[in-house]
Amino acid sequence: MDQCISMSLKPIWHLIQKIIIFLEALIDSTSFKIFGISEMEEDPVAGKIAIVTGSNCGIGKQVARDLAERGATVILACRNLEAGKQAMNEIKQDIPDAKLDLVRLDLAELASVRKFAAEIKSRYPEIHLLINNAGLCSYKKEIQKTADGFELHMGVNHLGHFLLTNLLLDNLKAGAPSRVVTLSSTTMTISHLKLDDLMMETFKNPTVFTGVSRLPYNNSKMANALFTKELGRRLEGTGVTVYTLCPGIVNTEVFRDSGHFENIIAKTCIALTGIPLAKASLSVLYCALSRKCEHESGKFYRFGQVYRRANRLLKLKDAQELWEKSLQLVGL
Ligand SMILES: NC(=O)c1ccc[n+]([C@@H]2O[C@H](COP(=O)([O-])OP(=O)(O)OC[C@H]3O[C@@H](n4cnc5c(N)ncnc54)[C@H](OP(=O)(O)O)[C@@H]3O)[C@@H](O)[C@H]2O)c1
């Protein structure tokens, strides 16, 4: 349909699309807040090993807490060990017999990802849950880079998790049935990911009014979803199933690097559609534990349901091309 619309009408069409996506999110999040997820049918996780990246705050900390409460051993994978220790203490205060471990992981450095994976592999031969939760959304006008020279969002949100997951695959297979859950975002539906320019080197003139300044984040969230699609295909028959999801708009630290204008938009969206932290965690737990989706690998979820709009955008050819490029970039 996009192609039928003349160039001059494209910005209007994009705006209409954004409004439709926002209204849809408003309806879905309101329904989720009222009714929750009707049938979780959780698999027990007591005695299982779970890794949650970025679990010192926000959704990750809540997920770590909820898994610990269910009896899992939870490895908090955090770049800031002090913040990680504080999160561990808070969880322990709530759940005194929580089984927690803390290992440093900075997704902005491939060397740190490799070091983390080596330590985990030596200590935990079997892994049952990998929650790729960590993420950042930084609204700077210039492209920012990771230690390895990747565009910051693509580097942290996608490539760091891509390498981590691949390095831990043998342990996940050894722990099968096991799951990989990667947090994406509904903003992937308004991304403009160019597979021949993953680092956005041709990216010009970002403005807060066109929303272009959020593009690096949106693109990295599209990469999270494409990664999940191809990972699901590659892991068919191994007992490792994979999921990606949007937790809805949640009042966390994720907007900390927003500009003033973006902050106002974020706060308005939180006021209108905001999901409480415990419910956001429930969306993640649905993908991690629910029997209802155990055979539906590689799909995009929102609020405990397959999110069709997102899945329609995930083309196998793109997922495979991104996979090959990511392999080269992380040196696998
Ligand atoms: N909140 C929302 O409305 C929303 C909506 C859609 C999707 N999501 C997704 O949900 C996930 C969790 O976000 P959140 O809302 O809970 O945000 P948050 O409160 O900002 O938490 C993000 C976590 O990621 C960690 N992190 C950032 N950069 C990292 C790096 N280089 N290496 C390792 N960890 C790093 C942060 O650690 P530090 O504290 O050290 O920075 C923090 O623990 C993200 O993937 C986000 O994209 C959130």
mmCIF file of N, CA, C and O and ligand atoms in Angstrom, residues 53-61 77-80 83 105-109 132-137 152 156-157 161 183-187 217 221 224 245-256 270 277, ligand 1:
data_model
loop_
_atom_site.group_PDB
_atom_site.id
_atom_site.type_symbol
_atom_site.label_atom_id
_atom_site.label_comp_id
_atom_site.label_asym_id
_atom_site.label_seq_id
_atom_site.Cartn_x
_atom_site.Cartn_y
_atom_site.Cartn_z
ATOM 1 N N THR A 53 19.363 -9.893 31.786
ATOM 2 C CA THR A 53 20.301 -8.788 31.538
ATOM 3 C C THR A 53 19.637 -7.468 31.939
ATOM 4 O O THR A 53 18.422 -7.303 31.833
ATOM 5 N N GLY A 54 20.470 -6.542 32.435
ATOM 6 C CA GLY A 54 19.946 -5.227 32.835
ATOM 7 C C GLY A 54 18.930 -5.335 33.950
ATOM 8 O O GLY A 54 17.846 -4.751 33.876
ATOM 9 N N SER A 55 19.298 -6.082 35.029
ATOM 10 C CA SER A 55 18.306 -6.353 36.078
ATOM 11 C C SER A 55 18.552 -5.551 37.350
ATOM 12 O O SER A 55 18.028 -5.898 38.402
ATOM 13 N N ASN A 56 19.343 -4.477 37.253
ATOM 14 C CA ASN A 56 19.535 -3.639 38.447
ATOM 15 C C ASN A 56 18.390 -2.637 38.636
ATOM 16 O O ASN A 56 18.278 -2.015 39.683
ATOM 17 N N CYS A 57 17.562 -2.452 37.608
ATOM 18 C CA CYS A 57 16.434 -1.516 37.747
ATOM 19 C C CYS A 57 15.349 -1.888 36.725
ATOM 20 O O CYS A 57 15.502 -2.848 35.969
ATOM 21 N N GLY A 58 14.255 -1.123 36.770
ATOM 22 C CA GLY A 58 13.211 -1.243 35.742
ATOM 23 C C GLY A 58 12.589 -2.621 35.620
ATOM 24 O O GLY A 58 12.450 -3.367 36.589
ATOM 25 N N ILE A 59 12.217 -2.953 34.389
ATOM 26 C CA ILE A 59 11.502 -4.210 34.116
ATOM 27 C C ILE A 59 12.379 -5.410 34.486
ATOM 28 O O ILE A 59 11.904 -6.393 35.061
ATOM 29 N N GLY A 60 13.681 -5.301 34.185
ATOM 30 C CA GLY A 60 14.602 -6.418 34.455
ATOM 31 C C GLY A 60 14.638 -6.786 35.925
ATOM 32 O O GLY A 60 14.637 -7.973 36.283
ATOM 33 N N LYS A 61 14.685 -5.773 36.798
ATOM 34 C CA LYS A 61 14.728 -6.042 38.239
ATOM 35 C C LYS A 61 13.437 -6.735 38.687
ATOM 36 O O LYS A 61 13.461 -7.680 39.465
ATOM 37 N N ALA A 77 22.610 -9.886 35.401
ATOM 38 C CA ALA A 77 23.700 -9.513 34.493
ATOM 39 C C ALA A 77 23.666 -7.993 34.332
ATOM 40 O O ALA A 77 22.834 -7.466 33.594
ATOM 41 N N CYS A 78 24.570 -7.311 35.060
ATOM 42 C CA CYS A 78 24.482 -5.840 35.130
ATOM 43 C C CYS A 78 25.842 -5.219 34.816
ATOM 44 O O CYS A 78 26.880 -5.778 35.186
ATOM 45 N N ARG A 79 25.813 -4.039 34.205
ATOM 46 C CA ARG A 79 27.104 -3.400 33.901
ATOM 47 C C ARG A 79 27.654 -2.675 35.126
ATOM 48 O O ARG A 79 28.855 -2.467 35.241
ATOM 49 N N ASN A 80 26.768 -2.270 36.036
ATOM 50 C CA ASN A 80 27.184 -1.545 37.227
ATOM 51 C C ASN A 80 26.975 -2.461 38.441
ATOM 52 O O ASN A 80 25.847 -2.684 38.876
ATOM 53 N N ALA A 83 25.096 -1.038 41.541
ATOM 54 C CA ALA A 83 23.638 -0.993 41.334
ATOM 55 C C ALA A 83 23.067 -2.410 41.370
ATOM 56 O O ALA A 83 21.964 -2.642 41.895
ATOM 57 N N LEU A 105 28.177 -7.526 33.214
ATOM 58 C CA LEU A 105 27.984 -7.616 31.756
ATOM 59 C C LEU A 105 27.764 -6.215 31.214
ATOM 60 O O LEU A 105 26.796 -5.544 31.572
ATOM 61 N N ASP A 106 28.685 -5.771 30.345
ATOM 62 C CA ASP A 106 28.465 -4.496 29.649
ATOM 63 C C ASP A 106 28.259 -4.820 28.176
ATOM 64 O O ASP A 106 29.192 -5.211 27.473
ATOM 65 N N LEU A 107 27.030 -4.647 27.717
ATOM 66 C CA LEU A 107 26.687 -5.014 26.339
ATOM 67 C C LEU A 107 27.281 -4.055 25.318
ATOM 68 O O LEU A 107 27.229 -4.316 24.114
ATOM 69 N N ALA A 108 27.829 -2.951 25.801
ATOM 70 C CA ALA A 108 28.453 -1.992 24.872
ATOM 71 C C ALA A 108 29.893 -2.371 24.552
ATOM 72 O O ALA A 108 30.588 -1.648 23.837
ATOM 73 N N GLU A 109 30.360 -3.514 25.107
ATOM 74 C CA GLU A 109 31.733 -3.987 24.846
ATOM 75 C C GLU A 109 31.695 -5.475 24.566
ATOM 76 O O GLU A 109 31.364 -6.261 25.462
ATOM 77 N N ASN A 132 16.824 -11.449 27.556
ATOM 78 C CA ASN A 132 17.590 -10.333 26.981
ATOM 79 C C ASN A 132 16.778 -9.054 27.170
ATOM 80 O O ASN A 132 16.045 -8.627 26.287
ATOM 81 N N ASN A 133 16.920 -8.478 28.364
ATOM 82 C CA ASN A 133 16.085 -7.330 28.732
ATOM 83 C C ASN A 133 16.802 -5.985 28.590
ATOM 84 O O ASN A 133 16.177 -4.986 28.232
ATOM 85 N N ALA A 134 18.095 -5.939 28.867
ATOM 86 C CA ALA A 134 18.803 -4.644 28.934
ATOM 87 C C ALA A 134 18.586 -3.844 27.654
ATOM 88 O O ALA A 134 18.494 -4.409 26.562
ATOM 89 N N GLY A 135 18.502 -2.541 27.820
ATOM 90 C CA GLY A 135 18.344 -1.714 26.626
ATOM 91 C C GLY A 135 18.468 -0.257 26.979
ATOM 92 O O GLY A 135 18.294 0.129 28.139
ATOM 93 N N LEU A 136 18.796 0.523 25.990
ATOM 94 C CA LEU A 136 18.845 1.964 26.216
ATOM 95 C C LEU A 136 18.206 2.680 25.053
ATOM 96 O O LEU A 136 18.115 2.152 23.938
ATOM 97 N N CYS A 137 17.737 3.891 25.363
ATOM 98 C CA CYS A 137 17.077 4.727 24.364
ATOM 99 C C CYS A 137 17.581 6.139 24.596
ATOM 100 O O CYS A 137 17.090 6.831 25.476
ATOM 101 N N LEU A 152 25.360 3.080 18.966
ATOM 102 C CA LEU A 152 25.125 2.680 20.363
ATOM 103 C C LEU A 152 23.924 1.743 20.556
ATOM 104 O O LEU A 152 24.037 0.702 21.218
ATOM 105 N N VAL A 156 24.340 -2.099 21.680
ATOM 106 C CA VAL A 156 23.912 -2.588 23.005
ATOM 107 C C VAL A 156 22.657 -3.464 22.877
ATOM 108 O O VAL A 156 22.627 -4.612 23.332
ATOM 109 N N ASN A 157 21.625 -2.883 22.263
ATOM 110 C CA ASN A 157 20.321 -3.568 22.283
ATOM 111 C C ASN A 157 20.314 -4.832 21.418
ATOM 112 O O ASN A 157 19.721 -5.834 21.798
ATOM 113 N N HIS A 161 23.361 -8.553 22.662
ATOM 114 C CA HIS A 161 22.507 -9.709 22.968
ATOM 115 C C HIS A 161 22.670 -10.820 21.923
ATOM 116 O O HIS A 161 22.564 -12.004 22.250
ATOM 117 N N LEU A 183 13.498 -8.486 24.797
ATOM 118 C CA LEU A 183 12.560 -7.357 24.834
ATOM 119 C C LEU A 183 12.775 -6.445 23.637
ATOM 120 O O LEU A 183 13.867 -5.905 23.430
ATOM 121 N N SER A 184 11.713 -6.281 22.856
ATOM 122 C CA SER A 184 11.716 -5.348 21.741
ATOM 123 C C SER A 184 10.779 -4.211 22.128
ATOM 124 O O SER A 184 10.653 -3.881 23.321
ATOM 125 N N SER A 185 10.136 -3.606 21.157
ATOM 126 C CA SER A 185 9.200 -2.519 21.447
ATOM 127 C C SER A 185 8.264 -2.342 20.259
ATOM 128 O O SER A 185 8.641 -2.618 19.104
ATOM 129 N N THR A 186 7.059 -1.853 20.540
ATOM 130 C CA THR A 186 6.115 -1.544 19.455
ATOM 131 C C THR A 186 6.722 -0.524 18.495
ATOM 132 O O THR A 186 6.345 -0.469 17.322
ATOM 133 N N THR A 187 7.705 0.264 18.965
ATOM 134 C CA THR A 187 8.318 1.270 18.087
ATOM 135 C C THR A 187 9.047 0.622 16.900
ATOM 136 O O THR A 187 9.401 1.317 15.955
ATOM 137 N N TYR A 217 16.999 3.881 18.128
ATOM 138 C CA TYR A 217 16.344 2.969 19.091
ATOM 139 C C TYR A 217 15.352 2.065 18.357
ATOM 140 O O TYR A 217 15.389 0.837 18.502
ATOM 141 N N LYS A 221 15.290 -2.074 17.916
ATOM 142 C CA LYS A 221 14.180 -2.908 18.384
ATOM 143 C C LYS A 221 13.635 -3.775 17.243
ATOM 144 O O LYS A 221 13.151 -4.877 17.463
ATOM 145 N N ASN A 224 16.068 -6.588 17.169
ATOM 146 C CA ASN A 224 15.742 -7.574 18.221
ATOM 147 C C ASN A 224 14.693 -8.570 17.706
ATOM 148 O O ASN A 224 14.782 -9.775 17.955
ATOM 149 N N LEU A 245 9.058 -9.459 22.586
ATOM 150 C CA LEU A 245 7.821 -8.815 23.032
ATOM 151 C C LEU A 245 8.013 -7.336 23.282
ATOM 152 O O LEU A 245 9.127 -6.861 23.469
ATOM 153 N N CYS A 246 6.867 -6.647 23.287
ATOM 154 C CA CYS A 246 6.825 -5.272 23.779
ATOM 155 C C CYS A 246 6.115 -5.304 25.133
ATOM 156 O O CYS A 246 5.010 -5.846 25.228
ATOM 157 N N PRO A 247 6.730 -4.717 26.163
ATOM 158 C CA PRO A 247 6.077 -4.725 27.481
ATOM 159 C C PRO A 247 5.043 -3.618 27.639
ATOM 160 O O PRO A 247 4.440 -3.494 28.698
ATOM 161 N N GLY A 248 4.843 -2.800 26.604
ATOM 162 C CA GLY A 248 3.986 -1.616 26.742
ATOM 163 C C GLY A 248 4.840 -0.453 27.220
ATOM 164 O O GLY A 248 6.047 -0.603 27.416
ATOM 165 N N ILE A 249 4.208 0.695 27.424
ATOM 166 C CA ILE A 249 4.963 1.844 27.932
ATOM 167 C C ILE A 249 4.981 1.771 29.458
ATOM 168 O O ILE A 249 3.931 1.716 30.098
ATOM 169 N N VAL A 250 6.182 1.732 30.002
ATOM 170 C CA VAL A 250 6.343 1.496 31.441
ATOM 171 C C VAL A 250 7.209 2.615 32.019
ATOM 172 O O VAL A 250 8.218 2.998 31.401
ATOM 173 N N ASN A 251 6.827 3.102 33.187
ATOM 174 C CA ASN A 251 7.565 4.217 33.790
ATOM 175 C C ASN A 251 8.840 3.706 34.449
ATOM 176 O O ASN A 251 8.855 3.336 35.624
ATOM 177 N N THR A 252 9.925 3.661 33.662
ATOM 178 C CA THR A 252 11.212 3.158 34.161
ATOM 179 C C THR A 252 12.280 4.212 33.878
ATOM 180 O O THR A 252 11.973 5.335 33.508
ATOM 181 N N GLU A 253 13.538 3.776 34.000
ATOM 182 C CA GLU A 253 14.663 4.688 33.751
ATOM 183 C C GLU A 253 14.959 4.843 32.255
ATOM 184 O O GLU A 253 15.861 5.576 31.889
ATOM 185 N N VAL A 254 14.204 4.129 31.416
ATOM 186 C CA VAL A 254 14.585 4.066 30.000
ATOM 187 C C VAL A 254 14.545 5.442 29.319
ATOM 188 O O VAL A 254 15.243 5.675 28.334
ATOM 189 N N PHE A 255 13.767 6.364 29.881
ATOM 190 C CA PHE A 255 13.663 7.682 29.253
ATOM 191 C C PHE A 255 14.658 8.686 29.851
ATOM 192 O O PHE A 255 14.543 9.880 29.646
ATOM 193 N N ARG A 256 15.632 8.172 30.634
ATOM 194 C CA ARG A 256 16.520 9.081 31.376
ATOM 195 C C ARG A 256 17.347 9.981 30.458
ATOM 196 O O ARG A 256 17.697 11.085 30.846
ATOM 197 N N ILE A 270 2.929 7.693 29.053
ATOM 198 C CA ILE A 270 2.860 6.912 30.298
ATOM 199 C C ILE A 270 1.538 7.198 30.999
ATOM 200 O O ILE A 270 0.860 6.280 31.478
ATOM 201 N N LEU A 277 4.767 -1.717 36.646
ATOM 202 C CA LEU A 277 5.950 -2.582 36.527
ATOM 203 C C LEU A 277 5.611 -4.074 36.689
ATOM 204 O O LEU A 277 6.097 -4.912 35.929
HETATM 205 N N1 LIG B 1 9.940 1.236 29.632
HETATM 206 C C1 LIG B 1 9.270 1.168 28.493
HETATM 207 O O1 LIG B 1 8.290 1.903 28.275
HETATM 208 C C2 LIG B 1 9.667 0.199 27.418
HETATM 209 C C3 LIG B 1 8.861 0.098 26.273
HETATM 210 C C4 LIG B 1 9.199 -0.812 25.277
HETATM 211 C C5 LIG B 1 10.322 -1.610 25.442
HETATM 212 N N2 LIG B 1 11.101 -1.485 26.563
HETATM 213 C C6 LIG B 1 12.302 -2.333 26.662
HETATM 214 O O2 LIG B 1 12.338 -2.953 27.934
HETATM 215 C C7 LIG B 1 13.705 -3.222 28.282
HETATM 216 C C8 LIG B 1 13.957 -2.789 29.710
HETATM 217 O O3 LIG B 1 13.854 -1.386 29.775
HETATM 218 P P1 LIG B 1 13.384 -0.596 31.063
HETATM 219 O O4 LIG B 1 12.190 0.176 30.660
HETATM 220 O O5 LIG B 1 13.320 -1.471 32.235
HETATM 221 O O6 LIG B 1 14.594 0.452 31.174
HETATM 222 P P2 LIG B 1 15.628 0.802 32.335
HETATM 223 O O7 LIG B 1 14.913 0.976 33.625
HETATM 224 O O8 LIG B 1 16.422 1.937 31.794
HETATM 225 O O9 LIG B 1 16.536 -0.496 32.432
HETATM 226 C C9 LIG B 1 17.437 -0.800 31.394
HETATM 227 C C10 LIG B 1 18.491 -1.731 31.908
HETATM 228 O O10 LIG B 1 19.413 -1.963 30.842
HETATM 229 C C11 LIG B 1 20.717 -1.765 31.347
HETATM 230 N N3 LIG B 1 21.697 -1.393 30.339
HETATM 231 C C12 LIG B 1 21.748 -0.273 29.585
HETATM 232 N N4 LIG B 1 22.872 -0.264 28.857
HETATM 233 C C13 LIG B 1 23.538 -1.402 29.163
HETATM 234 C C14 LIG B 1 24.774 -1.953 28.760
HETATM 235 N N5 LIG B 1 25.602 -1.322 27.925
HETATM 236 N N6 LIG B 1 25.151 -3.146 29.265
HETATM 237 C C15 LIG B 1 24.363 -3.797 30.160
HETATM 238 N N7 LIG B 1 23.199 -3.314 30.601
HETATM 239 C C16 LIG B 1 22.800 -2.118 30.106
HETATM 240 C C17 LIG B 1 20.559 -0.665 32.381
HETATM 241 O O11 LIG B 1 21.701 -0.623 33.215
HETATM 242 P P3 LIG B 1 22.180 0.772 33.913
HETATM 243 O O12 LIG B 1 21.210 1.040 35.027
HETATM 244 O O13 LIG B 1 23.565 0.495 34.358
HETATM 245 O O14 LIG B 1 22.097 1.815 32.839
HETATM 246 C C18 LIG B 1 19.296 -1.137 33.073
HETATM 247 O O15 LIG B 1 19.593 -2.140 33.985
HETATM 248 C C19 LIG B 1 14.557 -2.496 27.247
HETATM 249 O O16 LIG B 1 15.035 -3.424 26.306
HETATM 250 C C20 LIG B 1 13.587 -1.529 26.586
HETATM 251 O O17 LIG B 1 13.939 -1.252 25.257
HETATM 252 C C21 LIG B 1 10.793 -0.599 27.562
#
